[in-house]
């Protein structure tokens, strides 16, 4: 869905969850350009993404690299941040290094052999989505496009964190998928635009957990496009977002889990809505 119309805004795919968590925070970060130093957990996630992407891209290119080389790429990313990193008592640099090694290794040994990817780090520079309020331009990178056994394709997204997986009733583990349908829906639309192919397989989260046992698991989301696009009976989230962008009204959410000085650059100087 492309357009030459001037967009209401350019929205990074990774920022959509924040737009619907606390749109006031989103406004200050993405429209006004306020930034906080990257947290240690986010930087660790970037490093694991780097190491696993090197490994998967090599396989896609028909080459062979060792798990050790993937781990080296993750550690190099961890040790060479592009921006300032705000480490805290919950995650030290040495802890992050240990997790980077363990999670990259587990991914390469346990997850990668079970997946067939057709694209790694697929970039979409501009996806223009038309709405009744105007055009919303989306940019970003889809982590992976996987090919399922029945020949369908779907978006896969890697998530690291202390609650990246959960136990099932059967006693196994699966990736936590709750709250990720917005971002995965955007990645799916972008992947369709960038590849020129329909993404008919369920979207997927690959959870890599930063706890002692470093469990890794996957989880699927059956329909990630309808919540974004609507079904004719209710407006999709993109339509709702376009309304906010058009009106310039971005409601705050003082009950957001990220409503704090640590996570919001507008918290101290610009936001009067929190306790």
mmCIF file of N, CA and C in Angstrom, residues 13 21 24 28 30 35 60 85 91 111 130 175 186 198-199 211 252 260:
data_model
loop_
_atom_site.group_PDB
_atom_site.id
_atom_site.type_symbol
_atom_site.label_atom_id
_atom_site.label_comp_id
_atom_site.label_asym_id
_atom_site.label_seq_id
_atom_site.Cartn_x
_atom_site.Cartn_y
_atom_site.Cartn_z
ATOM 1 N N UNK A 13 8.517 0.712 13.323
ATOM 2 C CA UNK A 13 7.720 -0.463 13.687
ATOM 3 C C UNK A 13 7.856 -0.805 15.161
ATOM 4 N N UNK A 21 0.576 2.004 24.555
ATOM 5 C CA UNK A 21 0.773 1.838 25.991
ATOM 6 C C UNK A 21 0.658 3.203 26.667
ATOM 7 N N UNK A 24 1.432 9.485 25.177
ATOM 8 C CA UNK A 24 2.096 10.738 25.562
ATOM 9 C C UNK A 24 3.617 10.539 25.581
ATOM 10 N N UNK A 28 6.625 12.310 22.991
ATOM 11 C CA UNK A 28 7.874 12.974 23.358
ATOM 12 C C UNK A 28 9.090 12.259 22.779
ATOM 13 N N UNK A 30 9.089 10.187 19.922
ATOM 14 C CA UNK A 30 9.107 10.025 18.473
ATOM 15 C C UNK A 30 8.770 11.288 17.686
ATOM 16 N N UNK A 35 15.298 11.430 24.133
ATOM 17 C CA UNK A 35 15.886 10.101 24.241
ATOM 18 C C UNK A 35 16.433 9.873 25.643
ATOM 19 N N UNK A 60 21.516 -19.001 5.375
ATOM 20 C CA UNK A 60 20.725 -18.575 4.227
ATOM 21 C C UNK A 60 21.612 -18.384 2.997
ATOM 22 N N UNK A 85 24.961 3.422 27.358
ATOM 23 C CA UNK A 85 24.166 2.370 27.983
ATOM 24 C C UNK A 85 24.060 2.647 29.477
ATOM 25 N N UNK A 91 21.286 -5.711 36.126
ATOM 26 C CA UNK A 91 22.029 -6.355 35.040
ATOM 27 C C UNK A 91 23.360 -5.643 34.856
ATOM 28 N N UNK A 111 17.115 -23.640 18.391
ATOM 29 C CA UNK A 111 16.059 -22.999 17.598
ATOM 30 C C UNK A 111 16.385 -23.006 16.109
ATOM 31 N N UNK A 130 -2.767 3.977 3.956
ATOM 32 C CA UNK A 130 -3.796 5.005 3.867
ATOM 33 C C UNK A 130 -4.918 4.779 4.860
ATOM 34 N N UNK A 175 6.989 -19.305 24.228
ATOM 35 C CA UNK A 175 7.296 -17.876 24.280
ATOM 36 C C UNK A 175 6.051 -17.097 24.687
ATOM 37 N N UNK A 186 2.651 -5.220 12.361
ATOM 38 C CA UNK A 186 3.378 -4.248 11.553
ATOM 39 C C UNK A 186 4.516 -4.937 10.795
ATOM 40 N N UNK A 198 2.696 -12.684 0.123
ATOM 41 C CA UNK A 198 1.749 -12.735 1.226
ATOM 42 C C UNK A 198 2.330 -13.549 2.381
ATOM 43 N N UNK A 199 2.112 -13.067 3.598
ATOM 44 C CA UNK A 199 2.526 -13.790 4.793
ATOM 45 C C UNK A 199 1.298 -14.495 5.356
ATOM 46 N N UNK A 211 17.086 -15.427 32.486
ATOM 47 C CA UNK A 211 17.101 -15.912 33.861
ATOM 48 C C UNK A 211 18.117 -17.042 33.954
ATOM 49 N N UNK A 252 -2.053 10.354 27.981
ATOM 50 C CA UNK A 252 -1.069 9.727 28.872
ATOM 51 C C UNK A 252 -1.654 8.474 29.518
ATOM 52 N N UNK A 260 7.951 5.763 34.472
ATOM 53 C CA UNK A 260 8.952 6.022 35.501
ATOM 54 C C UNK A 260 10.080 6.863 34.907
#
